[in-house]
Amino acid sequence: QVQLVESGGGLVQAGGSLRLSCAASGSTFSRLVMGWFRQAPGKEREFVGGINRSGIAYYSDSVKGRFTISRDNAKNTVYLEMNSLNAEDTAVYYCAARLGVVVIPREFDYWGQGTQVTVSS
């Protein structure tokens, strides 16, 4: 099993920035493919982006150019840096992981509890 714990969510003004963290345990972190998803009220879960074991990140079109995913293997942590936030970014953000090599959104198996991000005017 893999355990994931998100942190860093909160309230931020439109145009502002926020950084989320996800600490992983229960497996060798460097062997995990990591991802971020989000779910807004009344909407389906949406893939935000992911990062593979080589540190190459991939992003959905809705966040490309605004969000940055990175990983620190020494800290067993993946980060989601969010910039130029707007109201449409308001959602519960989930950290996810899979044992593998490739970032494949539908193949993530392990999930964190989620952290709320609210963007206000």
mmCIF file of N, CA and C in Angstrom:
data_model
loop_
_atom_site.group_PDB
_atom_site.id
_atom_site.type_symbol
_atom_site.label_atom_id
_atom_site.label_comp_id
_atom_site.label_asym_id
_atom_site.label_seq_id
_atom_site.Cartn_x
_atom_site.Cartn_y
_atom_site.Cartn_z
ATOM 1 N N GLN A 1 0.814 -1.191 0.000
ATOM 2 C CA GLN A 1 0.000 0.000 0.000
ATOM 3 C C GLN A 1 0.862 1.261 0.000
ATOM 4 N N VAL A 2 0.289 2.332 -0.552
ATOM 5 C CA VAL A 2 0.915 3.642 -0.577
ATOM 6 C C VAL A 2 -0.009 4.613 0.148
ATOM 7 N N GLN A 3 0.553 5.376 1.064
ATOM 8 C CA GLN A 3 -0.202 6.384 1.789
ATOM 9 C C GLN A 3 0.205 7.770 1.313
ATOM 10 N N LEU A 4 -0.785 8.625 1.066
ATOM 11 C CA LEU A 4 -0.554 9.969 0.551
ATOM 12 C C LEU A 4 -1.278 10.980 1.428
ATOM 13 N N VAL A 5 -0.598 12.057 1.786
ATOM 14 C CA VAL A 5 -1.173 13.098 2.625
ATOM 15 C C VAL A 5 -0.909 14.451 1.988
ATOM 16 N N GLU A 6 -1.990 15.145 1.597
ATOM 17 C CA GLU A 6 -1.875 16.476 1.012
ATOM 18 C C GLU A 6 -1.882 17.540 2.095
ATOM 19 N N SER A 7 -1.281 18.678 1.783
ATOM 20 C CA SER A 7 -1.316 19.836 2.660
ATOM 21 C C SER A 7 -1.112 21.092 1.825
ATOM 22 N N GLY A 8 -1.423 22.237 2.410
ATOM 23 C CA GLY A 8 -1.194 23.507 1.753
ATOM 24 C C GLY A 8 -2.416 24.181 1.181
ATOM 25 N N GLY A 9 -3.570 23.531 1.247
ATOM 26 C CA GLY A 9 -4.783 24.138 0.737
ATOM 27 C C GLY A 9 -5.237 25.291 1.607
ATOM 28 N N GLY A 10 -6.156 26.082 1.070
ATOM 29 C CA GLY A 10 -6.674 27.214 1.817
ATOM 30 C C GLY A 10 -7.367 28.206 0.917
ATOM 31 N N LEU A 11 -7.540 29.406 1.437
ATOM 32 C CA LEU A 11 -8.219 30.488 0.735
ATOM 33 C C LEU A 11 -7.187 31.437 0.149
ATOM 34 N N VAL A 12 -7.366 31.783 -1.123
ATOM 35 C CA VAL A 12 -6.450 32.685 -1.800
ATOM 36 C C VAL A 12 -7.254 33.602 -2.718
ATOM 37 N N GLN A 13 -6.789 34.826 -2.890
ATOM 38 C CA GLN A 13 -7.468 35.769 -3.769
ATOM 39 C C GLN A 13 -7.173 35.467 -5.228
ATOM 40 N N ALA A 14 -8.117 35.830 -6.090
ATOM 41 C CA ALA A 14 -7.919 35.668 -7.525
ATOM 42 C C ALA A 14 -6.649 36.377 -7.968
ATOM 43 N N GLY A 15 -5.889 35.705 -8.819
ATOM 44 C CA GLY A 15 -4.615 36.229 -9.269
ATOM 45 C C GLY A 15 -3.443 35.827 -8.403
ATOM 46 N N GLY A 16 -3.727 35.234 -7.258
ATOM 47 C CA GLY A 16 -2.688 34.846 -6.331
ATOM 48 C C GLY A 16 -2.113 33.477 -6.629
ATOM 49 N N SER A 17 -1.254 33.022 -5.719
ATOM 50 C CA SER A 17 -0.550 31.761 -5.874
ATOM 51 C C SER A 17 -0.678 30.915 -4.618
ATOM 52 N N LEU A 18 -0.510 29.615 -4.801
ATOM 53 C CA LEU A 18 -0.577 28.673 -3.697
ATOM 54 C C LEU A 18 0.243 27.450 -4.063
ATOM 55 N N ARG A 19 0.880 26.844 -3.078
ATOM 56 C CA ARG A 19 1.644 25.620 -3.306
ATOM 57 C C ARG A 19 1.101 24.495 -2.444
ATOM 58 N N LEU A 20 0.733 23.407 -3.088
ATOM 59 C CA LEU A 20 0.283 22.213 -2.398
ATOM 60 C C LEU A 20 1.421 21.210 -2.303
ATOM 61 N N SER A 21 1.420 20.438 -1.220
ATOM 62 C CA SER A 21 2.409 19.395 -1.021
ATOM 63 C C SER A 21 1.709 18.062 -0.814
ATOM 64 N N CYS A 22 2.375 16.999 -1.195
ATOM 65 C CA CYS A 22 1.869 15.647 -0.990
ATOM 66 C C CYS A 22 3.020 14.774 -0.531
ATOM 67 N N ALA A 23 2.925 14.285 0.695
ATOM 68 C CA ALA A 23 3.937 13.409 1.260
ATOM 69 C C ALA A 23 3.517 11.957 1.072
ATOM 70 N N ALA A 24 4.426 11.150 0.555
ATOM 71 C CA ALA A 24 4.143 9.750 0.266
ATOM 72 C C ALA A 24 4.923 8.837 1.199
ATOM 73 N N SER A 25 4.308 7.712 1.545
ATOM 74 C CA SER A 25 4.962 6.694 2.349
ATOM 75 C C SER A 25 4.420 5.326 1.958
ATOM 76 N N GLY A 26 5.098 4.276 2.397
ATOM 77 C CA GLY A 26 4.648 2.922 2.110
ATOM 78 C C GLY A 26 5.265 2.303 0.872
ATOM 79 N N SER A 27 6.076 3.052 0.164
ATOM 80 C CA SER A 27 6.746 2.563 -1.024
ATOM 81 C C SER A 27 7.976 3.420 -1.277
ATOM 82 N N THR A 28 8.851 2.950 -2.126
ATOM 83 C CA THR A 28 10.007 3.743 -2.522
ATOM 84 C C THR A 28 9.542 4.866 -3.428
ATOM 85 N N PHE A 29 9.666 6.100 -2.953
ATOM 86 C CA PHE A 29 9.083 7.237 -3.646
ATOM 87 C C PHE A 29 9.602 7.371 -5.072
ATOM 88 N N SER A 30 10.880 7.136 -5.273
ATOM 89 C CA SER A 30 11.473 7.316 -6.591
ATOM 90 C C SER A 30 10.904 6.354 -7.627
ATOM 91 N N ARG A 31 10.212 5.308 -7.193
ATOM 92 C CA ARG A 31 9.607 4.344 -8.106
ATOM 93 C C ARG A 31 8.143 4.651 -8.410
ATOM 94 N N LEU A 32 7.621 5.733 -7.857
ATOM 95 C CA LEU A 32 6.225 6.093 -8.041
ATOM 96 C C LEU A 32 6.051 7.141 -9.129
ATOM 97 N N VAL A 33 5.027 6.973 -9.924
ATOM 98 C CA VAL A 33 4.526 8.026 -10.791
ATOM 99 C C VAL A 33 3.478 8.793 -9.998
ATOM 100 N N MET A 34 3.604 10.106 -9.931
ATOM 101 C CA MET A 34 2.736 10.922 -9.098
ATOM 102 C C MET A 34 1.820 11.790 -9.960
ATOM 103 N N GLY A 35 0.648 12.090 -9.419
ATOM 104 C CA GLY A 35 -0.302 12.911 -10.146
ATOM 105 C C GLY A 35 -1.123 13.792 -9.230
ATOM 106 N N TRP A 36 -1.742 14.793 -9.826
ATOM 107 C CA TRP A 36 -2.677 15.677 -9.138
ATOM 108 C C TRP A 36 -3.999 15.695 -9.903
ATOM 109 N N PHE A 37 -5.094 15.598 -9.164
ATOM 110 C CA PHE A 37 -6.442 15.703 -9.693
ATOM 111 C C PHE A 37 -7.210 16.731 -8.878
ATOM 112 N N ARG A 38 -8.328 17.190 -9.411
ATOM 113 C CA ARG A 38 -9.186 18.087 -8.655
ATOM 114 C C ARG A 38 -10.645 17.800 -8.983
ATOM 115 N N GLN A 39 -11.516 18.146 -8.038
ATOM 116 C CA GLN A 39 -12.941 17.944 -8.223
ATOM 117 C C GLN A 39 -13.696 19.129 -7.639
ATOM 118 N N ALA A 40 -14.405 19.843 -8.499
ATOM 119 C CA ALA A 40 -15.240 20.957 -8.093
ATOM 120 C C ALA A 40 -16.650 20.447 -7.799
ATOM 121 N N PRO A 41 -17.424 21.179 -6.997
ATOM 122 C CA PRO A 41 -18.791 20.742 -6.681
ATOM 123 C C PRO A 41 -19.625 20.504 -7.933
ATOM 124 N N GLY A 42 -20.266 19.341 -8.004
ATOM 125 C CA GLY A 42 -21.118 19.017 -9.124
ATOM 126 C C GLY A 42 -20.403 18.598 -10.384
ATOM 127 N N LYS A 43 -19.085 18.494 -10.343
ATOM 128 C CA LYS A 43 -18.315 18.120 -11.515
ATOM 129 C C LYS A 43 -17.556 16.827 -11.267
ATOM 130 N N GLU A 44 -17.161 16.181 -12.352
ATOM 131 C CA GLU A 44 -16.366 14.970 -12.257
ATOM 132 C C GLU A 44 -14.924 15.302 -11.921
ATOM 133 N N ARG A 45 -14.229 14.321 -11.407
ATOM 134 C CA ARG A 45 -12.816 14.478 -11.103
ATOM 135 C C ARG A 45 -12.039 14.782 -12.373
ATOM 136 N N GLU A 46 -11.145 15.747 -12.298
ATOM 137 C CA GLU A 46 -10.394 16.220 -13.448
ATOM 138 C C GLU A 46 -8.901 16.013 -13.230
ATOM 139 N N PHE A 47 -8.236 15.510 -14.237
ATOM 140 C CA PHE A 47 -6.786 15.363 -14.202
ATOM 141 C C PHE A 47 -6.128 16.727 -14.333
ATOM 142 N N VAL A 48 -5.254 17.059 -13.407
ATOM 143 C CA VAL A 48 -4.527 18.323 -13.431
ATOM 144 C C VAL A 48 -3.165 18.146 -14.086
ATOM 145 N N GLY A 49 -2.427 17.161 -13.644
ATOM 146 C CA GLY A 49 -1.114 16.897 -14.197
ATOM 147 C C GLY A 49 -0.438 15.768 -13.453
ATOM 148 N N GLY A 50 0.716 15.371 -13.954
ATOM 149 C CA GLY A 50 1.474 14.306 -13.322
ATOM 150 C C GLY A 50 2.949 14.448 -13.610
ATOM 151 N N ILE A 51 3.742 13.667 -12.906
ATOM 152 C CA ILE A 51 5.186 13.701 -13.074
ATOM 153 C C ILE A 51 5.710 12.278 -12.985
ATOM 154 N N ASN A 52 6.556 11.901 -13.944
ATOM 155 C CA ASN A 52 7.035 10.536 -13.971
ATOM 156 C C ASN A 52 8.303 10.376 -13.138
ATOM 157 N N ARG A 53 8.850 9.169 -13.163
ATOM 158 C CA ARG A 53 10.003 8.850 -12.329
ATOM 159 C C ARG A 53 11.258 9.597 -12.748
ATOM 160 N N SER A 54 11.285 10.096 -13.968
ATOM 161 C CA SER A 54 12.419 10.871 -14.462
ATOM 162 C C SER A 54 12.282 12.361 -14.198
ATOM 163 N N GLY A 55 11.167 12.777 -13.590
ATOM 164 C CA GLY A 55 10.951 14.177 -13.293
ATOM 165 C C GLY A 55 10.328 14.967 -14.424
ATOM 166 N N ILE A 56 9.804 14.298 -15.436
ATOM 167 C CA ILE A 56 9.137 14.971 -16.545
ATOM 168 C C ILE A 56 7.667 15.143 -16.204
ATOM 169 N N ALA A 57 7.184 16.367 -16.271
ATOM 170 C CA ALA A 57 5.819 16.688 -15.883
ATOM 171 C C ALA A 57 4.917 16.880 -17.091
ATOM 172 N N TYR A 58 3.626 16.592 -16.904
ATOM 173 C CA TYR A 58 2.604 16.732 -17.930
ATOM 174 C C TYR A 58 1.416 17.456 -17.315
ATOM 175 N N TYR A 59 0.730 18.271 -18.126
ATOM 176 C CA TYR A 59 -0.336 19.111 -17.611
ATOM 177 C C TYR A 59 -1.558 19.068 -18.512
ATOM 178 N N SER A 60 -2.724 19.240 -17.902
ATOM 179 C CA SER A 60 -3.931 19.427 -18.685
ATOM 180 C C SER A 60 -3.923 20.821 -19.300
ATOM 181 N N ASP A 61 -4.676 20.985 -20.388
ATOM 182 C CA ASP A 61 -4.703 22.271 -21.068
ATOM 183 C C ASP A 61 -5.243 23.393 -20.178
ATOM 184 N N SER A 62 -6.109 23.060 -19.239
ATOM 185 C CA SER A 62 -6.733 24.075 -18.411
ATOM 186 C C SER A 62 -5.761 24.739 -17.440
ATOM 187 N N VAL A 63 -4.645 24.083 -17.137
ATOM 188 C CA VAL A 63 -3.696 24.639 -16.179
ATOM 189 C C VAL A 63 -2.321 24.870 -16.777
ATOM 190 N N LYS A 64 -2.106 24.445 -17.999
ATOM 191 C CA LYS A 64 -0.799 24.561 -18.635
ATOM 192 C C LYS A 64 -0.358 26.019 -18.688
ATOM 193 N N GLY A 65 0.865 26.271 -18.247
ATOM 194 C CA GLY A 65 1.396 27.619 -18.214
ATOM 195 C C GLY A 65 1.173 28.332 -16.898
ATOM 196 N N ARG A 66 0.284 27.810 -16.058
ATOM 197 C CA ARG A 66 -0.008 28.418 -14.760
ATOM 198 C C ARG A 66 0.448 27.560 -13.589
ATOM 199 N N PHE A 67 0.376 26.237 -13.750
ATOM 200 C CA PHE A 67 0.721 25.310 -12.675
ATOM 201 C C PHE A 67 2.036 24.615 -12.988
ATOM 202 N N THR A 68 2.770 24.259 -11.943
ATOM 203 C CA THR A 68 4.028 23.543 -12.087
ATOM 204 C C THR A 68 4.078 22.398 -11.088
ATOM 205 N N ILE A 69 4.384 21.207 -11.576
ATOM 206 C CA ILE A 69 4.534 20.030 -10.724
ATOM 207 C C ILE A 69 6.010 19.687 -10.612
ATOM 208 N N SER A 70 6.456 19.429 -9.394
ATOM 209 C CA SER A 70 7.833 19.026 -9.163
ATOM 210 C C SER A 70 7.861 17.967 -8.078
ATOM 211 N N ARG A 71 8.990 17.292 -7.943
ATOM 212 C CA ARG A 71 9.127 16.276 -6.906
ATOM 213 C C ARG A 71 10.490 16.379 -6.257
ATOM 214 N N ASP A 72 10.533 16.066 -4.971
ATOM 215 C CA ASP A 72 11.758 16.059 -4.198
ATOM 216 C C ASP A 72 11.892 14.664 -3.610
ATOM 217 N N ASN A 73 12.709 13.837 -4.233
ATOM 218 C CA ASN A 73 12.825 12.446 -3.804
ATOM 219 C C ASN A 73 13.436 12.317 -2.407
ATOM 220 N N ALA A 74 14.276 13.264 -2.012
ATOM 221 C CA ALA A 74 14.874 13.228 -0.685
ATOM 222 C C ALA A 74 13.831 13.428 0.407
ATOM 223 N N LYS A 75 12.736 14.124 0.085
ATOM 224 C CA LYS A 75 11.672 14.390 1.046
ATOM 225 C C LYS A 75 10.430 13.550 0.797
ATOM 226 N N ASN A 76 10.466 12.665 -0.190
ATOM 227 C CA ASN A 76 9.309 11.842 -0.550
ATOM 228 C C ASN A 76 8.065 12.699 -0.768
ATOM 229 N N THR A 77 8.229 13.802 -1.475
ATOM 230 C CA THR A 77 7.166 14.785 -1.606
ATOM 231 C C THR A 77 7.042 15.262 -3.046
ATOM 232 N N VAL A 78 5.794 15.430 -3.485
ATOM 233 C CA VAL A 78 5.501 16.040 -4.766
ATOM 234 C C VAL A 78 4.767 17.350 -4.507
ATOM 235 N N TYR A 79 5.013 18.347 -5.345
ATOM 236 C CA TYR A 79 4.441 19.674 -5.163
ATOM 237 C C TYR A 79 3.594 20.075 -6.360
ATOM 238 N N LEU A 80 2.604 20.893 -6.097
ATOM 239 C CA LEU A 80 1.811 21.531 -7.135
ATOM 240 C C LEU A 80 1.832 23.031 -6.866
ATOM 241 N N GLU A 81 2.578 23.765 -7.673
ATOM 242 C CA GLU A 81 2.644 25.217 -7.563
ATOM 243 C C GLU A 81 1.611 25.824 -8.501
ATOM 244 N N MET A 82 0.700 26.603 -7.942
ATOM 245 C CA MET A 82 -0.401 27.167 -8.692
ATOM 246 C C MET A 82 -0.268 28.682 -8.728
ATOM 247 N N ASN A 83 -0.288 29.246 -9.916
ATOM 248 C CA ASN A 83 -0.180 30.682 -10.119
ATOM 249 C C ASN A 83 -1.369 31.191 -10.923
ATOM 250 N N SER A 84 -1.578 32.504 -10.872
ATOM 251 C CA SER A 84 -2.668 33.149 -11.609
ATOM 252 C C SER A 84 -3.990 32.436 -11.372
ATOM 253 N N LEU A 85 -4.291 32.173 -10.132
ATOM 254 C CA LEU A 85 -5.496 31.425 -9.788
ATOM 255 C C LEU A 85 -6.758 32.231 -10.073
ATOM 256 N N ASN A 86 -7.794 31.532 -10.485
ATOM 257 C CA ASN A 86 -9.092 32.144 -10.721
ATOM 258 C C ASN A 86 -10.171 31.276 -10.092
ATOM 259 N N ALA A 87 -11.405 31.759 -10.140
ATOM 260 C CA ALA A 87 -12.503 31.074 -9.466
ATOM 261 C C ALA A 87 -12.714 29.657 -9.982
ATOM 262 N N GLU A 88 -12.413 29.407 -11.247
ATOM 263 C CA GLU A 88 -12.589 28.075 -11.812
ATOM 264 C C GLU A 88 -11.599 27.064 -11.259
ATOM 265 N N ASP A 89 -10.587 27.529 -10.545
ATOM 266 C CA ASP A 89 -9.630 26.629 -9.916
ATOM 267 C C ASP A 89 -10.102 26.153 -8.549
ATOM 268 N N THR A 90 -11.198 26.694 -8.050
ATOM 269 C CA THR A 90 -11.736 26.275 -6.762
ATOM 270 C C THR A 90 -12.174 24.812 -6.839
ATOM 271 N N ALA A 91 -11.619 23.982 -5.970
ATOM 272 C CA ALA A 91 -11.909 22.554 -5.988
ATOM 273 C C ALA A 91 -11.200 21.885 -4.825
ATOM 274 N N VAL A 92 -11.536 20.625 -4.600
ATOM 275 C CA VAL A 92 -10.745 19.774 -3.733
ATOM 276 C C VAL A 92 -9.656 19.149 -4.581
ATOM 277 N N TYR A 93 -8.428 19.313 -4.170
ATOM 278 C CA TYR A 93 -7.289 18.798 -4.917
ATOM 279 C C TYR A 93 -6.781 17.517 -4.272
ATOM 280 N N TYR A 94 -6.589 16.488 -5.100
ATOM 281 C CA TYR A 94 -6.174 15.177 -4.638
ATOM 282 C C TYR A 94 -4.811 14.814 -5.208
ATOM 283 N N CYS A 95 -3.978 14.267 -4.368
ATOM 284 C CA CYS A 95 -2.721 13.679 -4.785
ATOM 285 C C CYS A 95 -2.955 12.209 -5.114
ATOM 286 N N ALA A 96 -2.274 11.701 -6.130
ATOM 287 C CA ALA A 96 -2.433 10.317 -6.542
ATOM 288 C C ALA A 96 -1.084 9.720 -6.917
ATOM 289 N N ALA A 97 -1.022 8.390 -6.906
ATOM 290 C CA ALA A 97 0.212 7.691 -7.239
ATOM 291 C C ALA A 97 -0.100 6.372 -7.925
ATOM 292 N N ARG A 98 0.860 5.906 -8.696
ATOM 293 C CA ARG A 98 0.779 4.585 -9.291
ATOM 294 C C ARG A 98 2.160 3.981 -9.385
ATOM 295 N N LEU A 99 2.222 2.665 -9.311
ATOM 296 C CA LEU A 99 3.462 1.936 -9.534
ATOM 297 C C LEU A 99 3.600 1.721 -11.029
ATOM 298 N N GLY A 100 4.557 2.374 -11.627
ATOM 299 C CA GLY A 100 4.746 2.263 -13.057
ATOM 300 C C GLY A 100 5.783 3.238 -13.545
ATOM 301 N N VAL A 101 5.720 3.502 -14.853
ATOM 302 C CA VAL A 101 6.709 4.346 -15.498
ATOM 303 C C VAL A 101 6.073 5.562 -16.158
ATOM 304 N N VAL A 102 4.881 5.386 -16.731
ATOM 305 C CA VAL A 102 4.255 6.403 -17.568
ATOM 306 C C VAL A 102 3.111 7.083 -16.827
ATOM 307 N N VAL A 103 2.961 8.394 -17.033
ATOM 308 C CA VAL A 103 1.826 9.135 -16.506
ATOM 309 C C VAL A 103 0.598 8.793 -17.347
ATOM 310 N N ILE A 104 -0.319 8.019 -16.789
ATOM 311 C CA ILE A 104 -1.562 7.629 -17.449
ATOM 312 C C ILE A 104 -2.697 7.976 -16.493
ATOM 313 N N PRO A 105 -3.473 9.016 -16.781
ATOM 314 C CA PRO A 105 -4.462 9.514 -15.817
ATOM 315 C C PRO A 105 -5.418 8.459 -15.268
ATOM 316 N N ARG A 106 -5.880 7.532 -16.092
ATOM 317 C CA ARG A 106 -6.864 6.552 -15.647
ATOM 318 C C ARG A 106 -6.249 5.388 -14.880
ATOM 319 N N GLU A 107 -4.935 5.350 -14.731
ATOM 320 C CA GLU A 107 -4.278 4.207 -14.104
ATOM 321 C C GLU A 107 -3.768 4.488 -12.693
ATOM 322 N N PHE A 108 -4.053 5.645 -12.136
ATOM 323 C CA PHE A 108 -3.618 5.924 -10.765
ATOM 324 C C PHE A 108 -4.428 5.104 -9.767
ATOM 325 N N ASP A 109 -3.750 4.489 -8.821
ATOM 326 C CA ASP A 109 -4.363 3.526 -7.909
ATOM 327 C C ASP A 109 -4.499 4.017 -6.474
ATOM 328 N N TYR A 110 -3.637 4.909 -6.036
ATOM 329 C CA TYR A 110 -3.602 5.352 -4.653
ATOM 330 C C TYR A 110 -3.928 6.826 -4.578
ATOM 331 N N TRP A 111 -4.685 7.195 -3.522
ATOM 332 C CA TRP A 111 -5.221 8.546 -3.430
ATOM 333 C C TRP A 111 -5.077 9.112 -2.030
ATOM 334 N N GLY A 112 -4.820 10.415 -1.959
ATOM 335 C CA GLY A 112 -4.836 11.114 -0.695
ATOM 336 C C GLY A 112 -6.247 11.514 -0.312
ATOM 337 N N GLN A 113 -6.376 12.173 0.833
ATOM 338 C CA GLN A 113 -7.693 12.551 1.349
ATOM 339 C C GLN A 113 -8.236 13.823 0.718
ATOM 340 N N GLY A 114 -7.394 14.579 0.059
ATOM 341 C CA GLY A 114 -7.802 15.814 -0.585
ATOM 342 C C GLY A 114 -7.590 17.028 0.298
ATOM 343 N N THR A 115 -7.368 18.167 -0.343
ATOM 344 C CA THR A 115 -7.238 19.435 0.363
ATOM 345 C C THR A 115 -7.996 20.506 -0.408
ATOM 346 N N GLN A 116 -8.760 21.323 0.315
ATOM 347 C CA GLN A 116 -9.628 22.311 -0.309
ATOM 348 C C GLN A 116 -8.843 23.545 -0.720
ATOM 349 N N VAL A 117 -9.056 23.977 -1.960
ATOM 350 C CA VAL A 117 -8.516 25.234 -2.463
ATOM 351 C C VAL A 117 -9.690 26.105 -2.879
ATOM 352 N N THR A 118 -9.794 27.276 -2.284
ATOM 353 C CA THR A 118 -10.868 28.207 -2.594
ATOM 354 C C THR A 118 -10.266 29.527 -3.065
ATOM 355 N N VAL A 119 -10.670 29.966 -4.245
ATOM 356 C CA VAL A 119 -10.180 31.213 -4.827
ATOM 357 C C VAL A 119 -11.297 32.243 -4.735
ATOM 358 N N SER A 120 -11.034 33.346 -4.067
ATOM 359 C CA SER A 120 -12.033 34.385 -3.854
ATOM 360 C C SER A 120 -11.712 35.619 -4.677
ATOM 361 N N SER A 121 -12.725 36.449 -4.891
ATOM 362 C CA SER A 121 -12.547 37.685 -5.627
ATOM 363 C C SER A 121 -11.965 38.767 -4.743
#
